[in-house]
Amino acid sequence: MAATPKLKAMLDAKCPRCRRGDIFQNSMYGLKSQKMYEFCPHCGLKYEVEPGYFYAAMYVGYAINVALGVTVGMATYFITKEEKSPWIYIAAVLTASFLTAPINFRYSRVILLHLLSPKISYRPDYDHD
Ligand SMILES: [Zn+2]
């Protein structure tokens, strides 16, 4: 049985322990709320390791937003041929941040669970049907 690659599990927002079960109940741009499963539907891992665990995801989300803002700001600078008005940049960065909010919300939690949670490790014995 081939192991599920970590990157694929992260892109698909799968459980960090079995890389099989979904973390979120709805699709990313669905109109329903972004609801997480409390436990992995495949291996039963409790995603919220301790109470308030996902507050830490806000820091990850903040870092993603800063990186996004710098990227969009630079892109705006080159696309508009060195625009001087700050409002163009503010509008571009806020729009990008708003449009990517669902992605940011999800992947900040995925990154927290997969890369920043020493208590959770991949268990190949769970990585099968
Ligand atoms: Zn799992």
Short mmCIF file of N, CA and C and ligand atoms in Angstrom, two decimals:
data_model
loop_
_atom_site.label_atom_id
_atom_site.label_comp_id
_atom_site.label_asym_id
_atom_site.label_seq_id
_atom_site.Cartn_x
_atom_site.Cartn_y
_atom_site.Cartn_z
N MET A 1 0.85 -1.20 0.00
CA MET A 1 0.00 0.00 0.00
C MET A 1 0.88 1.25 0.00
N ALA A 2 0.72 2.09 -1.01
CA ALA A 2 1.55 3.29 -1.09
C ALA A 2 1.07 4.34 -0.08
N ALA A 3 2.01 5.00 0.56
CA ALA A 3 1.67 6.05 1.51
C ALA A 3 1.20 7.28 0.76
N THR A 4 0.22 7.98 1.34
CA THR A 4 -0.25 9.23 0.75
C THR A 4 0.81 10.30 0.99
N PRO A 5 1.28 10.99 -0.07
CA PRO A 5 2.30 12.03 0.15
C PRO A 5 1.76 13.15 1.03
N LYS A 6 2.63 13.70 1.86
CA LYS A 6 2.23 14.75 2.80
C LYS A 6 1.67 15.97 2.06
N LEU A 7 2.35 16.37 0.98
CA LEU A 7 1.90 17.56 0.25
C LEU A 7 0.50 17.38 -0.30
N LYS A 8 0.24 16.18 -0.83
CA LYS A 8 -1.09 15.91 -1.37
C LYS A 8 -2.14 15.96 -0.26
N ALA A 9 -1.81 15.36 0.89
CA ALA A 9 -2.75 15.38 2.01
C ALA A 9 -3.02 16.81 2.45
N MET A 10 -1.99 17.66 2.42
CA MET A 10 -2.16 19.06 2.82
C MET A 10 -3.02 19.82 1.81
N LEU A 11 -2.73 19.63 0.52
CA LEU A 11 -3.51 20.33 -0.51
C LEU A 11 -4.97 19.92 -0.46
N ASP A 12 -5.21 18.64 -0.18
CA ASP A 12 -6.58 18.15 -0.11
C ASP A 12 -7.22 18.39 1.25
N ALA A 13 -6.49 19.01 2.18
CA ALA A 13 -6.97 19.26 3.54
C ALA A 13 -7.44 17.98 4.21
N LYS A 14 -6.52 17.02 4.24
CA LYS A 14 -6.82 15.74 4.88
C LYS A 14 -6.20 15.68 6.27
N CYS A 15 -6.66 14.72 7.03
CA CYS A 15 -6.17 14.49 8.39
C CYS A 15 -4.65 14.29 8.42
N PRO A 16 -3.93 14.93 9.37
CA PRO A 16 -2.48 14.78 9.42
C PRO A 16 -2.02 13.39 9.90
N ARG A 17 -2.89 12.64 10.57
CA ARG A 17 -2.47 11.34 11.09
C ARG A 17 -2.64 10.23 10.05
N CYS A 18 -3.82 10.17 9.41
CA CYS A 18 -4.05 9.08 8.45
C CYS A 18 -3.95 9.57 7.00
N ARG A 19 -4.01 10.89 6.79
CA ARG A 19 -3.97 11.49 5.44
C ARG A 19 -5.11 10.98 4.56
N ARG A 20 -6.19 10.55 5.20
CA ARG A 20 -7.34 10.02 4.46
C ARG A 20 -8.61 10.80 4.75
N GLY A 21 -8.88 11.03 6.03
CA GLY A 21 -10.14 11.66 6.40
C GLY A 21 -10.12 13.15 6.13
N ASP A 22 -11.28 13.70 5.78
CA ASP A 22 -11.38 15.14 5.55
C ASP A 22 -11.29 15.90 6.87
N ILE A 23 -10.76 17.12 6.80
CA ILE A 23 -10.77 18.00 7.98
C ILE A 23 -12.04 18.85 7.97
N PHE A 24 -12.44 19.30 6.77
CA PHE A 24 -13.59 20.19 6.67
C PHE A 24 -14.80 19.46 6.09
N GLN A 25 -15.98 19.90 6.53
CA GLN A 25 -17.20 19.22 6.12
C GLN A 25 -17.73 19.69 4.77
N ASN A 26 -17.47 20.95 4.40
CA ASN A 26 -18.00 21.48 3.15
C ASN A 26 -16.86 21.83 2.20
N SER A 27 -17.23 22.14 0.94
CA SER A 27 -16.22 22.53 -0.01
C SER A 27 -15.75 23.95 0.27
N MET A 28 -14.57 24.29 -0.25
CA MET A 28 -13.90 25.53 0.14
C MET A 28 -14.73 26.78 -0.15
N TYR A 29 -15.32 26.86 -1.35
CA TYR A 29 -16.08 28.05 -1.70
C TYR A 29 -17.58 27.80 -1.65
N GLY A 30 -17.96 26.81 -0.86
CA GLY A 30 -19.39 26.58 -0.66
C GLY A 30 -19.97 27.73 0.14
N LEU A 31 -21.27 27.94 0.00
CA LEU A 31 -21.89 29.04 0.72
C LEU A 31 -22.17 28.68 2.18
N LYS A 32 -22.12 27.39 2.46
CA LYS A 32 -22.30 26.98 3.86
C LYS A 32 -21.09 27.41 4.67
N SER A 33 -21.25 27.36 5.97
CA SER A 33 -20.15 27.78 6.83
C SER A 33 -18.97 26.81 6.70
N GLN A 34 -17.81 27.31 7.09
CA GLN A 34 -16.60 26.50 7.05
C GLN A 34 -16.57 25.64 8.29
N LYS A 35 -17.22 24.51 8.21
CA LYS A 35 -17.32 23.69 9.41
C LYS A 35 -16.27 22.57 9.38
N MET A 36 -15.59 22.44 10.49
CA MET A 36 -14.60 21.36 10.61
C MET A 36 -15.26 20.15 11.27
N TYR A 37 -14.72 19.00 10.96
CA TYR A 37 -15.09 17.83 11.75
C TYR A 37 -14.39 17.93 13.10
N GLU A 38 -15.07 17.48 14.15
CA GLU A 38 -14.40 17.48 15.45
C GLU A 38 -13.37 16.35 15.51
N PHE A 39 -13.76 15.22 14.94
CA PHE A 39 -12.86 14.06 14.89
C PHE A 39 -12.66 13.67 13.43
N CYS A 40 -11.50 13.12 13.12
CA CYS A 40 -11.25 12.63 11.76
C CYS A 40 -12.25 11.53 11.45
N PRO A 41 -13.00 11.64 10.32
CA PRO A 41 -13.98 10.60 9.99
C PRO A 41 -13.33 9.27 9.62
N HIS A 42 -12.04 9.27 9.39
CA HIS A 42 -11.36 8.02 9.01
C HIS A 42 -10.69 7.34 10.20
N CYS A 43 -9.88 8.08 10.95
CA CYS A 43 -9.13 7.44 12.04
C CYS A 43 -9.55 7.92 13.42
N GLY A 44 -10.42 8.91 13.50
CA GLY A 44 -10.94 9.33 14.80
C GLY A 44 -10.06 10.30 15.56
N LEU A 45 -9.01 10.82 14.92
CA LEU A 45 -8.15 11.80 15.59
C LEU A 45 -8.96 13.04 15.97
N LYS A 46 -8.77 13.53 17.19
CA LYS A 46 -9.43 14.78 17.60
C LYS A 46 -8.57 15.93 17.10
N TYR A 47 -9.15 16.75 16.18
CA TYR A 47 -8.34 17.78 15.55
C TYR A 47 -7.96 18.89 16.53
N GLU A 48 -8.90 19.25 17.39
CA GLU A 48 -8.59 20.31 18.35
C GLU A 48 -7.86 19.67 19.53
N VAL A 49 -6.53 19.62 19.42
CA VAL A 49 -5.70 18.88 20.36
C VAL A 49 -5.95 19.31 21.80
N GLU A 50 -6.08 20.62 21.99
CA GLU A 50 -6.42 21.14 23.31
C GLU A 50 -7.37 22.31 23.12
N PRO A 51 -8.10 22.72 24.17
CA PRO A 51 -9.09 23.79 23.99
C PRO A 51 -8.43 25.06 23.44
N GLY A 52 -9.09 25.67 22.46
CA GLY A 52 -8.55 26.91 21.88
C GLY A 52 -7.37 26.68 20.97
N TYR A 53 -7.17 25.45 20.57
CA TYR A 53 -5.99 25.13 19.77
C TYR A 53 -5.91 25.95 18.49
N PHE A 54 -7.06 26.23 17.89
CA PHE A 54 -7.02 26.88 16.58
C PHE A 54 -6.82 28.39 16.64
N TYR A 55 -6.73 28.92 17.85
CA TYR A 55 -6.30 30.32 17.93
C TYR A 55 -4.92 30.48 17.30
N ALA A 56 -4.09 29.47 17.48
CA ALA A 56 -2.74 29.52 16.91
C ALA A 56 -2.78 29.63 15.39
N ALA A 57 -3.85 29.13 14.78
CA ALA A 57 -3.97 29.21 13.33
C ALA A 57 -4.08 30.66 12.86
N MET A 58 -4.51 31.53 13.76
CA MET A 58 -4.60 32.95 13.39
C MET A 58 -3.22 33.52 13.05
N TYR A 59 -2.21 33.07 13.77
CA TYR A 59 -0.86 33.56 13.49
C TYR A 59 -0.40 33.06 12.13
N VAL A 60 -0.73 31.81 11.83
CA VAL A 60 -0.39 31.27 10.51
C VAL A 60 -1.13 32.06 9.44
N GLY A 61 -2.42 32.32 9.69
CA GLY A 61 -3.22 33.09 8.74
C GLY A 61 -2.67 34.49 8.55
N TYR A 62 -2.20 35.08 9.64
CA TYR A 62 -1.61 36.42 9.56
C TYR A 62 -0.36 36.39 8.67
N ALA A 63 0.48 35.38 8.89
CA ALA A 63 1.70 35.26 8.08
C ALA A 63 1.36 35.08 6.60
N ILE A 64 0.34 34.27 6.33
CA ILE A 64 -0.08 34.07 4.94
C ILE A 64 -0.55 35.39 4.34
N ASN A 65 -1.32 36.15 5.13
CA ASN A 65 -1.84 37.43 4.64
C ASN A 65 -0.73 38.44 4.37
N VAL A 66 0.29 38.45 5.22
CA VAL A 66 1.41 39.37 5.01
C VAL A 66 2.13 39.00 3.71
N ALA A 67 2.39 37.70 3.53
CA ALA A 67 3.06 37.24 2.32
C ALA A 67 2.22 37.59 1.08
N LEU A 68 0.91 37.39 1.20
CA LEU A 68 0.00 37.71 0.10
C LEU A 68 0.03 39.21 -0.20
N GLY A 69 -0.03 40.01 0.87
CA GLY A 69 -0.04 41.47 0.70
C GLY A 69 1.21 41.96 0.01
N VAL A 70 2.37 41.43 0.41
CA VAL A 70 3.63 41.84 -0.22
C VAL A 70 3.62 41.45 -1.70
N THR A 71 3.17 40.22 -1.98
CA THR A 71 3.14 39.73 -3.36
C THR A 71 2.21 40.58 -4.23
N VAL A 72 0.99 40.82 -3.72
CA VAL A 72 0.02 41.59 -4.49
C VAL A 72 0.49 43.04 -4.65
N GLY A 73 1.09 43.58 -3.59
CA GLY A 73 1.62 44.94 -3.67
C GLY A 73 2.68 45.07 -4.75
N MET A 74 3.60 44.10 -4.78
CA MET A 74 4.66 44.12 -5.79
C MET A 74 4.07 43.96 -7.19
N ALA A 75 3.12 43.02 -7.32
CA ALA A 75 2.50 42.78 -8.62
C ALA A 75 1.80 44.04 -9.10
N THR A 76 1.08 44.73 -8.18
CA THR A 76 0.39 45.96 -8.54
C THR A 76 1.38 47.01 -9.04
N TYR A 77 2.50 47.09 -8.35
CA TYR A 77 3.55 48.04 -8.71
C TYR A 77 4.02 47.81 -10.14
N PHE A 78 4.24 46.55 -10.50
CA PHE A 78 4.75 46.26 -11.84
C PHE A 78 3.67 46.36 -12.89
N ILE A 79 2.46 45.87 -12.56
CA ILE A 79 1.38 45.88 -13.54
C ILE A 79 0.96 47.31 -13.88
N THR A 80 0.87 48.18 -12.85
CA THR A 80 0.43 49.56 -13.09
C THR A 80 1.59 50.46 -13.46
N LYS A 81 2.76 49.89 -13.68
CA LYS A 81 3.96 50.66 -14.03
C LYS A 81 4.24 51.75 -12.99
N GLU A 82 4.48 51.30 -11.78
CA GLU A 82 4.92 52.16 -10.68
C GLU A 82 3.90 53.21 -10.28
N GLU A 83 2.67 52.77 -10.13
CA GLU A 83 1.60 53.62 -9.65
C GLU A 83 1.99 54.31 -8.33
N LYS A 84 1.62 55.61 -8.21
CA LYS A 84 2.00 56.35 -7.00
C LYS A 84 0.90 56.38 -5.95
N SER A 85 -0.35 56.33 -6.37
CA SER A 85 -1.46 56.45 -5.42
C SER A 85 -1.52 55.26 -4.47
N PRO A 86 -1.51 55.51 -3.17
CA PRO A 86 -1.57 54.39 -2.22
C PRO A 86 -2.90 53.65 -2.26
N TRP A 87 -3.97 54.34 -2.73
CA TRP A 87 -5.29 53.70 -2.72
C TRP A 87 -5.36 52.50 -3.64
N ILE A 88 -4.63 52.57 -4.75
CA ILE A 88 -4.60 51.42 -5.66
C ILE A 88 -4.05 50.19 -4.94
N TYR A 89 -3.00 50.42 -4.17
CA TYR A 89 -2.38 49.29 -3.47
C TYR A 89 -3.30 48.77 -2.37
N ILE A 90 -3.90 49.70 -1.63
CA ILE A 90 -4.79 49.29 -0.55
C ILE A 90 -5.95 48.48 -1.12
N ALA A 91 -6.53 48.98 -2.22
CA ALA A 91 -7.67 48.28 -2.83
C ALA A 91 -7.25 46.90 -3.32
N ALA A 92 -6.09 46.82 -3.96
CA ALA A 92 -5.63 45.54 -4.51
C ALA A 92 -5.37 44.53 -3.39
N VAL A 93 -4.70 44.98 -2.34
CA VAL A 93 -4.34 44.06 -1.25
C VAL A 93 -5.59 43.62 -0.49
N LEU A 94 -6.51 44.56 -0.22
CA LEU A 94 -7.73 44.19 0.50
C LEU A 94 -8.59 43.24 -0.32
N THR A 95 -8.68 43.50 -1.63
CA THR A 95 -9.47 42.62 -2.49
C THR A 95 -8.88 41.21 -2.50
N ALA A 96 -7.57 41.13 -2.66
CA ALA A 96 -6.92 39.81 -2.68
C ALA A 96 -7.12 39.10 -1.35
N SER A 97 -6.99 39.84 -0.26
CA SER A 97 -7.14 39.25 1.06
C SER A 97 -8.57 38.73 1.26
N PHE A 98 -9.53 39.53 0.80
CA PHE A 98 -10.93 39.15 0.95
C PHE A 98 -11.25 37.91 0.11
N LEU A 99 -10.78 37.92 -1.14
CA LEU A 99 -11.10 36.80 -2.03
C LEU A 99 -10.44 35.50 -1.58
N THR A 100 -9.29 35.59 -0.95
CA THR A 100 -8.59 34.37 -0.55
C THR A 100 -8.88 33.99 0.90
N ALA A 101 -9.78 34.72 1.55
CA ALA A 101 -10.06 34.42 2.97
C ALA A 101 -10.46 32.96 3.22
N PRO A 102 -11.33 32.36 2.39
CA PRO A 102 -11.67 30.96 2.65
C PRO A 102 -10.46 30.03 2.51
N ILE A 103 -9.60 30.32 1.53
CA ILE A 103 -8.39 29.51 1.34
C ILE A 103 -7.48 29.69 2.55
N ASN A 104 -7.30 30.94 2.94
CA ASN A 104 -6.44 31.27 4.08
C ASN A 104 -6.94 30.57 5.35
N PHE A 105 -8.24 30.66 5.59
CA PHE A 105 -8.82 30.04 6.78
C PHE A 105 -8.51 28.56 6.82
N ARG A 106 -8.71 27.91 5.68
CA ARG A 106 -8.49 26.46 5.63
C ARG A 106 -7.04 26.09 5.79
N TYR A 107 -6.21 26.74 4.97
CA TYR A 107 -4.83 26.28 4.94
C TYR A 107 -4.04 26.73 6.16
N SER A 108 -4.48 27.78 6.83
CA SER A 108 -3.80 28.11 8.08
C SER A 108 -4.01 26.98 9.09
N ARG A 109 -5.20 26.39 9.08
CA ARG A 109 -5.45 25.26 9.99
C ARG A 109 -4.74 23.99 9.52
N VAL A 110 -4.73 23.79 8.20
CA VAL A 110 -4.03 22.62 7.66
C VAL A 110 -2.54 22.70 7.99
N ILE A 111 -1.95 23.90 7.81
CA ILE A 111 -0.52 24.07 8.11
C ILE A 111 -0.26 23.86 9.59
N LEU A 112 -1.14 24.40 10.43
CA LEU A 112 -0.99 24.21 11.87
C LEU A 112 -1.00 22.71 12.21
N LEU A 113 -1.96 21.99 11.66
CA LEU A 113 -2.09 20.56 12.00
C LEU A 113 -0.95 19.72 11.43
N HIS A 114 -0.55 20.04 10.19
CA HIS A 114 0.44 19.19 9.54
C HIS A 114 1.87 19.53 9.90
N LEU A 115 2.16 20.83 10.06
CA LEU A 115 3.56 21.23 10.21
C LEU A 115 3.91 21.74 11.60
N LEU A 116 2.95 22.20 12.36
CA LEU A 116 3.27 22.88 13.61
C LEU A 116 2.68 22.16 14.83
N SER A 117 2.30 20.92 14.66
CA SER A 117 1.71 20.19 15.78
C SER A 117 2.55 18.96 16.11
N PRO A 118 3.53 19.12 17.01
CA PRO A 118 4.42 17.99 17.32
C PRO A 118 3.68 16.80 17.91
N LYS A 119 2.51 17.05 18.51
CA LYS A 119 1.78 15.94 19.14
C LYS A 119 1.10 15.05 18.12
N ILE A 120 0.92 15.55 16.90
CA ILE A 120 0.26 14.76 15.87
C ILE A 120 1.29 14.30 14.85
N SER A 121 1.41 13.00 14.66
CA SER A 121 2.32 12.54 13.63
C SER A 121 1.61 11.55 12.71
N TYR A 122 2.16 11.44 11.53
CA TYR A 122 1.60 10.55 10.51
C TYR A 122 1.74 9.10 10.94
N ARG A 123 0.67 8.36 10.78
CA ARG A 123 0.68 6.94 11.15
C ARG A 123 0.34 6.13 9.91
N PRO A 124 1.35 5.56 9.24
CA PRO A 124 1.08 4.80 8.00
C PRO A 124 0.08 3.67 8.20
N ASP A 125 0.02 3.14 9.44
CA ASP A 125 -0.92 2.03 9.67
C ASP A 125 -2.38 2.48 9.58
N TYR A 126 -2.64 3.79 9.67
CA TYR A 126 -4.01 4.29 9.48
C TYR A 126 -4.28 4.65 8.02
N ASP A 127 -3.21 4.71 7.22
CA ASP A 127 -3.33 5.22 5.84
C ASP A 127 -3.78 4.12 4.89
N HIS A 128 -4.94 3.57 5.13
CA HIS A 128 -5.52 2.58 4.21
C HIS A 128 -7.03 2.55 4.43
N ASP A 129 -7.75 1.95 3.51
CA ASP A 129 -9.21 1.94 3.61
C ASP A 129 -9.70 0.99 4.71
ZN ZN B 1 -7.38 10.64 10.34
#
